[in-house]
mmCIF file of C-alpha atoms and ligand atoms in Angstrom:
data_model
loop_
_atom_site.group_PDB
_atom_site.id
_atom_site.type_symbol
_atom_site.label_atom_id
_atom_site.label_comp_id
_atom_site.label_asym_id
_atom_site.label_seq_id
_atom_site.Cartn_x
_atom_site.Cartn_y
_atom_site.Cartn_z
ATOM 1 C CA MET F 26 199.106 142.887 81.040
ATOM 2 C CA THR F 27 199.274 142.103 84.737
ATOM 3 C CA PHE F 28 200.200 144.558 87.472
ATOM 4 C CA GLN F 29 200.834 143.536 91.091
ATOM 5 C CA TYR F 30 200.806 145.711 94.179
ATOM 6 C CA ASP F 31 201.554 145.049 97.826
ATOM 7 C CA VAL F 32 199.424 147.279 100.013
ATOM 8 C CA PRO F 33 201.055 147.987 103.396
ATOM 9 C CA GLY F 34 198.628 147.815 106.299
ATOM 10 C CA ASP F 35 200.398 150.137 108.683
ATOM 11 C CA ASP F 36 200.586 153.356 106.683
ATOM 12 C CA PHE F 37 197.291 155.083 105.920
ATOM 13 C CA THR F 38 199.034 157.911 104.048
ATOM 14 C CA ARG F 39 200.186 155.396 101.420
ATOM 15 C CA ALA F 40 196.733 153.912 100.862
ATOM 16 C CA GLY F 41 195.807 154.728 97.276
ATOM 17 C CA GLU F 42 199.305 154.409 95.814
ATOM 18 C CA ALA F 43 198.337 151.296 93.885
ATOM 19 C CA SER F 44 195.142 152.887 92.545
ATOM 20 C CA GLY F 45 197.033 156.021 91.542
ATOM 21 C CA ASP F 46 199.688 153.974 89.772
ATOM 22 C CA LEU F 47 197.176 151.865 87.847
ATOM 23 C CA LYS F 48 195.329 155.025 86.856
ATOM 24 C CA LYS F 49 198.546 156.488 85.409
ATOM 25 C CA LYS F 50 199.270 153.270 83.515
ATOM 26 C CA MET F 51 195.759 153.076 82.049
ATOM 27 C CA LYS F 52 196.017 156.701 80.916
ATOM 28 C CA LYS F 53 199.283 155.905 79.131
ATOM 29 C CA LEU F 54 197.653 152.864 77.537
ATOM 30 C CA GLY F 55 194.922 155.143 76.177
ATOM 31 C CA PHE F 56 191.822 153.776 77.919
ATOM 32 C CA PRO F 57 188.700 156.005 77.817
ATOM 33 C CA SER F 58 188.518 158.372 80.787
ATOM 34 C CA ASP F 59 185.196 157.022 82.095
ATOM 35 C CA VAL F 60 186.563 153.471 82.201
ATOM 36 C CA ILE F 61 189.671 154.723 83.990
ATOM 37 C CA ARG F 62 187.485 156.611 86.453
ATOM 38 C CA ARG F 63 185.405 153.522 87.281
ATOM 39 C CA VAL F 64 188.514 151.380 87.767
ATOM 40 C CA SER F 65 190.143 154.093 89.904
ATOM 41 C CA ILE F 66 187.153 154.530 92.214
ATOM 42 C CA ALA F 67 186.499 150.802 92.622
ATOM 43 C CA LEU F 68 190.133 149.977 93.276
ATOM 44 C CA TYR F 69 190.753 152.946 95.575
ATOM 45 C CA GLU F 70 187.759 152.060 97.780
ATOM 46 C CA GLY F 71 188.970 148.462 97.893
ATOM 47 C CA GLU F 72 192.522 149.505 98.657
ATOM 48 C CA ILE F 73 191.361 151.765 101.497
ATOM 49 C CA ASN F 74 189.253 148.902 102.894
ATOM 50 C CA MET F 75 192.281 146.613 102.920
ATOM 51 C CA VAL F 76 194.208 149.208 104.921
ATOM 52 C CA ILE F 77 191.528 150.259 107.419
ATOM 53 C CA HIS F 78 189.808 146.881 107.939
ATOM 54 C CA ALA F 79 192.346 144.165 107.101
ATOM 55 C CA ASN F 80 195.877 145.397 107.795
ATOM 56 C CA GLY F 81 196.862 145.524 104.128
ATOM 57 C CA GLY F 82 196.943 142.955 101.367
ATOM 58 C CA HIS F 83 197.770 142.265 97.747
ATOM 59 C CA ILE F 84 196.286 143.621 94.516
ATOM 60 C CA THR F 85 196.417 141.995 91.105
ATOM 61 C CA ALA F 86 195.166 143.977 88.124
ATOM 62 C CA GLU F 87 194.786 142.247 84.773
ATOM 63 C CA VAL F 88 194.330 144.776 82.031
ATOM 64 C CA SER F 89 193.284 144.001 78.460
ATOM 65 C CA SER F 90 191.501 145.886 75.699
ATOM 66 C CA LYS F 91 188.334 143.943 76.588
ATOM 67 C CA GLU F 92 188.209 144.275 80.372
ATOM 68 C CA ILE F 93 190.002 145.049 83.608
ATOM 69 C CA ASP F 94 190.014 142.358 86.286
ATOM 70 C CA LEU F 95 190.898 143.444 89.807
ATOM 71 C CA THR F 96 191.648 141.012 92.637
ATOM 72 C CA LEU F 97 192.139 142.343 96.159
ATOM 73 C CA ALA F 98 193.242 139.684 98.615
ATOM 74 C CA ASP F 99 193.857 140.197 102.320
ATOM 75 C CA THR F 100 194.441 138.037 105.375
ATOM 76 C CA GLY F 101 192.375 140.241 107.666
ATOM 77 C CA PRO F 102 189.481 139.374 109.996
ATOM 78 C CA GLY F 103 186.964 138.581 107.243
ATOM 79 C CA ILE F 104 183.426 139.980 106.897
ATOM 80 C CA PRO F 105 180.791 138.359 109.171
ATOM 81 C CA ASP F 106 177.765 139.393 107.086
ATOM 82 C CA ILE F 107 178.429 140.374 103.481
ATOM 83 C CA GLU F 108 174.839 141.363 102.765
ATOM 84 C CA LYS F 109 174.916 143.840 105.631
ATOM 85 C CA ALA F 110 178.359 145.119 104.629
ATOM 86 C CA MET F 111 177.068 145.841 101.116
ATOM 87 C CA GLN F 112 174.331 148.169 102.429
ATOM 88 C CA ASP F 113 174.735 151.940 102.059
ATOM 89 C CA GLY F 114 175.899 153.375 105.359
ATOM 90 C CA PHE F 115 176.906 150.169 107.161
ATOM 91 C CA SER F 116 180.342 150.580 108.705
ATOM 92 C CA THR F 117 182.353 149.166 111.580
ATOM 93 C CA ALA F 118 185.069 151.801 111.141
ATOM 94 C CA SER F 119 186.467 153.450 114.277
ATOM 95 C CA ASP F 120 186.201 157.158 115.067
ATOM 96 C CA GLN F 121 189.882 157.373 114.244
ATOM 97 C CA VAL F 122 189.207 156.153 110.701
ATOM 98 C CA ARG F 123 186.275 158.582 110.432
ATOM 99 C CA ASN F 124 188.544 161.464 111.356
ATOM 100 C CA LEU F 125 190.703 160.458 108.406
ATOM 101 C CA GLY F 126 187.781 160.906 106.006
ATOM 102 C CA PHE F 127 186.531 157.327 105.669
ATOM 103 C CA GLY F 128 184.010 155.054 107.360
ATOM 104 C CA ALA F 129 180.757 156.323 105.840
ATOM 105 C CA GLY F 130 179.817 152.795 104.813
ATOM 106 C CA MET F 131 179.809 153.783 101.158
ATOM 107 C CA GLY F 132 182.823 151.873 99.868
ATOM 108 C CA LEU F 133 181.454 148.434 99.017
ATOM 109 C CA PRO F 134 178.208 149.772 97.460
ATOM 110 C CA ASN F 135 180.317 152.167 95.407
ATOM 111 C CA MET F 136 182.622 149.341 94.291
ATOM 112 C CA LYS F 137 179.538 147.435 93.156
ATOM 113 C CA ARG F 138 178.165 150.445 91.286
ATOM 114 C CA ASN F 139 181.396 151.084 89.433
ATOM 115 C CA SER F 140 182.123 147.512 88.381
ATOM 116 C CA ASP F 141 180.283 145.254 85.958
ATOM 117 C CA GLU F 142 180.777 142.213 88.187
ATOM 118 C CA ILE F 143 181.813 141.882 91.812
ATOM 119 C CA SER F 144 182.315 138.839 94.000
ATOM 120 C CA ILE F 145 183.452 138.649 97.600
ATOM 121 C CA GLU F 146 184.896 135.556 99.206
ATOM 122 C CA THR F 147 185.452 135.807 102.908
ATOM 123 C CA GLU F 148 186.203 133.591 105.871
ATOM 124 C CA LEU F 149 186.293 134.828 109.435
ATOM 125 C CA GLY F 150 189.821 134.919 110.810
ATOM 126 C CA VAL F 151 191.277 133.927 107.428
ATOM 127 C CA GLY F 152 190.721 136.849 105.090
ATOM 128 C CA THR F 153 188.764 138.391 102.267
ATOM 129 C CA THR F 154 189.170 138.355 98.496
ATOM 130 C CA VAL F 155 187.249 140.864 96.416
ATOM 131 C CA ARG F 156 187.118 140.373 92.640
ATOM 132 C CA MET F 157 185.835 143.062 90.301
ATOM 133 C CA LYS F 158 185.477 143.125 86.541
ATOM 134 C CA ILE F 159 185.151 146.372 84.638
ATOM 135 C CA LEU F 160 184.418 146.097 80.925
ATOM 136 C CA ASN F 161 186.201 148.434 78.524
ATOM 137 C CA LYS F 162 183.123 149.778 76.794
ATOM 138 C CA MET M 20 184.951 181.738 87.064
ATOM 139 C CA THR M 21 188.579 180.641 87.222
ATOM 140 C CA VAL M 22 190.628 179.360 90.150
ATOM 141 C CA ARG M 23 192.239 182.821 90.281
ATOM 142 C CA ASP M 24 188.789 184.300 90.975
ATOM 143 C CA ILE M 25 188.197 181.713 93.698
ATOM 144 C CA ILE M 26 191.434 182.734 95.399
ATOM 145 C CA LYS M 27 190.151 186.324 95.587
ATOM 146 C CA ILE M 28 186.646 185.412 96.718
ATOM 147 C CA LEU M 29 187.850 183.103 99.496
ATOM 148 C CA ASP M 30 190.832 185.221 100.497
ATOM 149 C CA ALA M 31 192.796 182.046 99.894
ATOM 150 C CA GLU M 32 196.479 181.260 99.890
ATOM 151 C CA LEU M 33 197.878 179.266 97.002
ATOM 152 C CA LEU M 34 199.792 176.217 98.254
ATOM 153 C CA TYR M 35 200.319 174.690 94.850
ATOM 154 C CA GLY M 36 199.296 175.678 91.334
ATOM 155 C CA ASN M 37 200.512 176.695 87.910
ATOM 156 C CA ASP M 38 199.115 178.964 85.194
ATOM 157 C CA GLU M 39 197.181 176.187 83.507
ATOM 158 C CA LEU M 40 195.547 175.110 86.766
ATOM 159 C CA LEU M 41 194.810 178.686 87.837
ATOM 160 C CA ASP M 42 193.259 179.721 84.539
ATOM 161 C CA GLN M 43 190.876 176.784 84.252
ATOM 162 C CA GLU M 44 187.157 177.505 84.247
ATOM 163 C CA VAL M 45 185.205 176.167 87.200
ATOM 164 C CA ALA M 46 181.408 175.775 87.262
ATOM 165 C CA HIS M 47 180.769 173.091 89.879
ATOM 166 C CA ALA M 48 182.154 172.218 93.297
ATOM 167 C CA CYS M 49 181.448 169.925 96.226
ATOM 168 C CA GLY M 50 182.223 170.165 99.929
ATOM 169 C CA SER M 51 182.792 167.202 102.256
ATOM 170 C CA ASP M 52 185.067 165.823 104.943
ATOM 171 C CA MET M 53 184.009 162.290 104.060
ATOM 172 C CA MET M 54 186.056 161.064 101.138
ATOM 173 C CA SER M 55 183.910 157.990 100.520
ATOM 174 C CA ASP M 56 180.908 160.301 100.096
ATOM 175 C CA VAL M 57 182.820 162.271 97.487
ATOM 176 C CA LEU M 58 183.778 159.035 95.755
ATOM 177 C CA ALA M 59 180.171 157.853 95.787
ATOM 178 C CA PHE M 60 178.241 160.968 94.793
ATOM 179 C CA VAL M 61 180.417 163.364 92.854
ATOM 180 C CA LYS M 62 180.138 163.363 89.080
ATOM 181 C CA ASP M 63 181.892 166.156 87.250
ATOM 182 C CA GLN M 64 182.666 168.741 89.907
ATOM 183 C CA ALA M 65 186.162 170.160 89.440
ATOM 184 C CA VAL M 66 186.658 171.545 92.944
ATOM 185 C CA LEU M 67 186.671 169.822 96.334
ATOM 186 C CA LEU M 68 186.292 171.871 99.515
ATOM 187 C CA THR M 69 187.320 169.915 102.592
ATOM 188 C CA GLY M 70 188.513 170.186 106.163
ATOM 189 C CA LEU M 71 190.595 167.063 105.668
ATOM 190 C CA ILE M 72 194.288 167.816 105.254
ATOM 191 C CA ASN M 73 195.776 164.354 104.737
ATOM 192 C CA THR M 74 197.009 162.737 101.521
ATOM 193 C CA GLN M 75 193.630 161.064 100.947
ATOM 194 C CA ALA M 76 192.026 164.433 100.120
ATOM 195 C CA ILE M 77 194.457 164.733 97.201
ATOM 196 C CA ARG M 78 194.077 161.082 96.205
ATOM 197 C CA THR M 79 190.300 161.376 96.194
ATOM 198 C CA ALA M 80 190.567 164.395 93.894
ATOM 199 C CA GLU M 81 192.969 162.406 91.734
ATOM 200 C CA MET M 82 190.597 159.433 91.385
ATOM 201 C CA MET M 83 187.687 161.758 90.556
ATOM 202 C CA ASP M 84 189.689 163.833 88.048
ATOM 203 C CA MET M 85 189.138 166.937 90.174
ATOM 204 C CA LYS M 86 191.579 169.727 89.534
ATOM 205 C CA CYS M 87 191.487 171.842 92.681
ATOM 206 C CA VAL M 88 191.344 171.091 96.431
ATOM 207 C CA ILE M 89 190.428 173.906 98.827
ATOM 208 C CA LEU M 90 191.376 173.368 102.466
ATOM 209 C CA VAL M 91 188.983 175.227 104.743
ATOM 210 C CA ARG M 92 189.495 176.724 108.204
ATOM 211 C CA GLY M 93 193.113 177.604 107.446
ATOM 212 C CA LYS M 94 194.573 174.225 108.299
ATOM 213 C CA ASP M 95 198.099 173.559 107.085
ATOM 214 C CA PRO M 96 198.785 170.235 105.373
ATOM 215 C CA LEU M 97 202.051 168.361 105.679
ATOM 216 C CA GLU M 98 204.673 168.998 103.006
ATOM 217 C CA SER M 99 204.113 165.451 101.701
ATOM 218 C CA VAL M 100 200.513 166.350 100.887
ATOM 219 C CA ILE M 101 201.637 169.271 98.732
ATOM 220 C CA ASP M 102 204.275 167.070 97.086
ATOM 221 C CA LEU M 103 201.587 164.574 96.097
ATOM 222 C CA ALA M 104 199.418 167.378 94.674
ATOM 223 C CA LYS M 105 202.376 168.619 92.615
ATOM 224 C CA ASP M 106 203.028 165.174 91.266
ATOM 225 C CA ARG M 107 199.361 164.676 90.334
ATOM 226 C CA ASP M 108 198.974 168.218 88.970
ATOM 227 C CA ILE M 109 196.222 169.221 91.375
ATOM 228 C CA CYS M 110 195.889 172.795 92.597
ATOM 229 C CA VAL M 111 195.743 173.294 96.406
ATOM 230 C CA LEU M 112 194.335 176.386 98.139
ATOM 231 C CA LYS M 113 193.939 177.222 101.800
ATOM 232 C CA THR M 114 191.241 179.572 103.082
ATOM 233 C CA PRO M 115 190.713 180.881 106.620
ATOM 234 C CA LEU M 116 186.923 180.581 106.078
ATOM 235 C CA THR M 117 184.818 177.750 107.469
ATOM 236 C CA MET M 118 183.277 175.149 105.161
ATOM 237 C CA PHE M 119 179.859 176.820 105.416
ATOM 238 C CA SER M 120 181.100 180.296 104.584
ATOM 239 C CA ALA M 121 183.429 179.170 101.810
ATOM 240 C CA CYS M 122 180.685 177.171 100.087
ATOM 241 C CA GLY M 123 178.212 180.030 100.572
ATOM 242 C CA LEU M 124 180.518 182.588 98.998
ATOM 243 C CA LEU M 125 181.234 180.408 96.001
ATOM 244 C CA TYR M 126 177.522 179.729 95.533
ATOM 245 C CA GLU M 127 176.766 183.434 95.774
ATOM 246 C CA ASN M 128 179.281 183.999 93.007
ATOM 247 C CA GLY M 129 177.708 181.481 90.665
ATOM 248 C CA ILE M 130 179.370 178.146 91.442
ATOM 249 C CA ARG M 131 176.828 175.330 91.699
ATOM 250 C CA GLY M 132 176.769 171.842 93.154
ATOM 251 C CA GLY M 133 176.322 170.211 89.777
ATOM 252 C CA LYS M 134 174.906 166.780 89.145
ATOM 253 C CA SER M 135 175.401 163.921 91.527
ATOM 254 C CA LYS M 136 175.341 160.265 90.612
HETATM 255 N N1 ATP K 26 188.658 143.802 103.405
HETATM 256 C C1 ATP K 26 187.817 143.816 104.461
HETATM 257 N N2 ATP K 26 188.097 143.046 105.554
HETATM 258 C C2 ATP K 26 187.262 143.037 106.607
HETATM 259 N N3 ATP K 26 186.130 143.761 106.686
HETATM 260 C C3 ATP K 26 185.799 144.534 105.637
HETATM 261 C C4 ATP K 26 186.629 144.607 104.475
HETATM 262 N N4 ATP K 26 186.033 145.451 103.593
HETATM 263 C C5 ATP K 26 184.901 145.878 104.196
HETATM 264 N N5 ATP K 26 184.749 145.338 105.415
HETATM 265 C C6 ATP K 26 183.605 145.527 106.343
HETATM 266 O O1 ATP K 26 182.467 145.972 105.602
HETATM 267 C C7 ATP K 26 182.031 147.239 106.113
HETATM 268 C C8 ATP K 26 181.505 148.091 104.984
HETATM 269 O O2 ATP K 26 182.563 148.413 104.075
HETATM 270 P P1 ATP K 26 182.463 149.750 103.203
HETATM 271 O O3 ATP K 26 183.686 149.889 102.398
HETATM 272 O O4 ATP K 26 181.153 149.733 102.479
HETATM 273 O O5 ATP K 26 182.362 150.902 104.301
HETATM 274 P P2 ATP K 26 183.527 151.506 105.227
HETATM 275 O O6 ATP K 26 184.864 151.071 104.715
HETATM 276 O O7 ATP K 26 183.223 151.186 106.631
HETATM 277 O O8 ATP K 26 183.348 153.073 104.996
HETATM 278 P P3 ATP K 26 183.731 153.877 103.648
HETATM 279 O O9 ATP K 26 184.003 152.870 102.568
HETATM 280 O O10 ATP K 26 182.556 154.715 103.348
HETATM 281 O O11 ATP K 26 184.933 154.658 103.975
HETATM 282 C C9 ATP K 26 183.239 147.808 106.825
HETATM 283 O O12 ATP K 26 182.895 148.760 107.808
HETATM 284 C C10 ATP K 26 183.868 146.557 107.417
HETATM 285 O O13 ATP K 26 183.168 146.151 108.587
HETATM 286 MG MG1 MG K 27 185.327 151.300 102.685
#
């Protein structure tokens, strides 16, 4: 099954709608709660990143009994140094974003921890695509 | 301890809840204004204390399967925040206490931080 979501870049209050919706759908489909939790956390962090760093984007979630494949594509500024961005605590978020409860530099490391595979393709000025695989085990 | 007990201890106002949510047993809680910290470290805590009053406090609780959000320092959330909590079946309380005092009182009454990841 494939689910698609457009993530608007201009409305922080709506960030997380896609993750919440996928969580509901996976519950209905009867996935184990720990798998749902890992998918929810990984996707929510990614969705928030698309909103606060890249002005929105598009999510594709492919869900099967074997695995969940998440693709988050944006046309934002790109990430200059992925290795640095993956470190705990590294963040370029503004004070404004911090006041909203994000920008601790924990998102990408947390996405890595909660997924079985993660890959990030990025090009400065073109955009970023994050792919995550979570096995249903 | 149940959420009803927490309401008494923190002199809290109930912004959204139902009998099932209020009667649930609570053993562990966490307090943070940084939602990505909650998402990274929390394991099975059922209660989130936070000074953040936007929709992301509710969404973070939703993603972590937390059942109760306590807003500290008496801040009032927008109606849309309460609507989201209703839809996701998450209890919302508001206490006039600061984060430090609210956490301290709960700890004194037996609530613990629980495991972190
Ligand atoms: N989609 C993206 N487009 C451009 N830059 C990004 C994107 N995702 C992450 N980044 C960059 O990588 C950094 C680290 O991301 P990460 O999610 O780990 O932390 P954060 O978003 O800054 O804070 P937190 O996730 O704790 O709220 C960001 O500060 C930003 O500079
Ligand atoms: Mg992030």
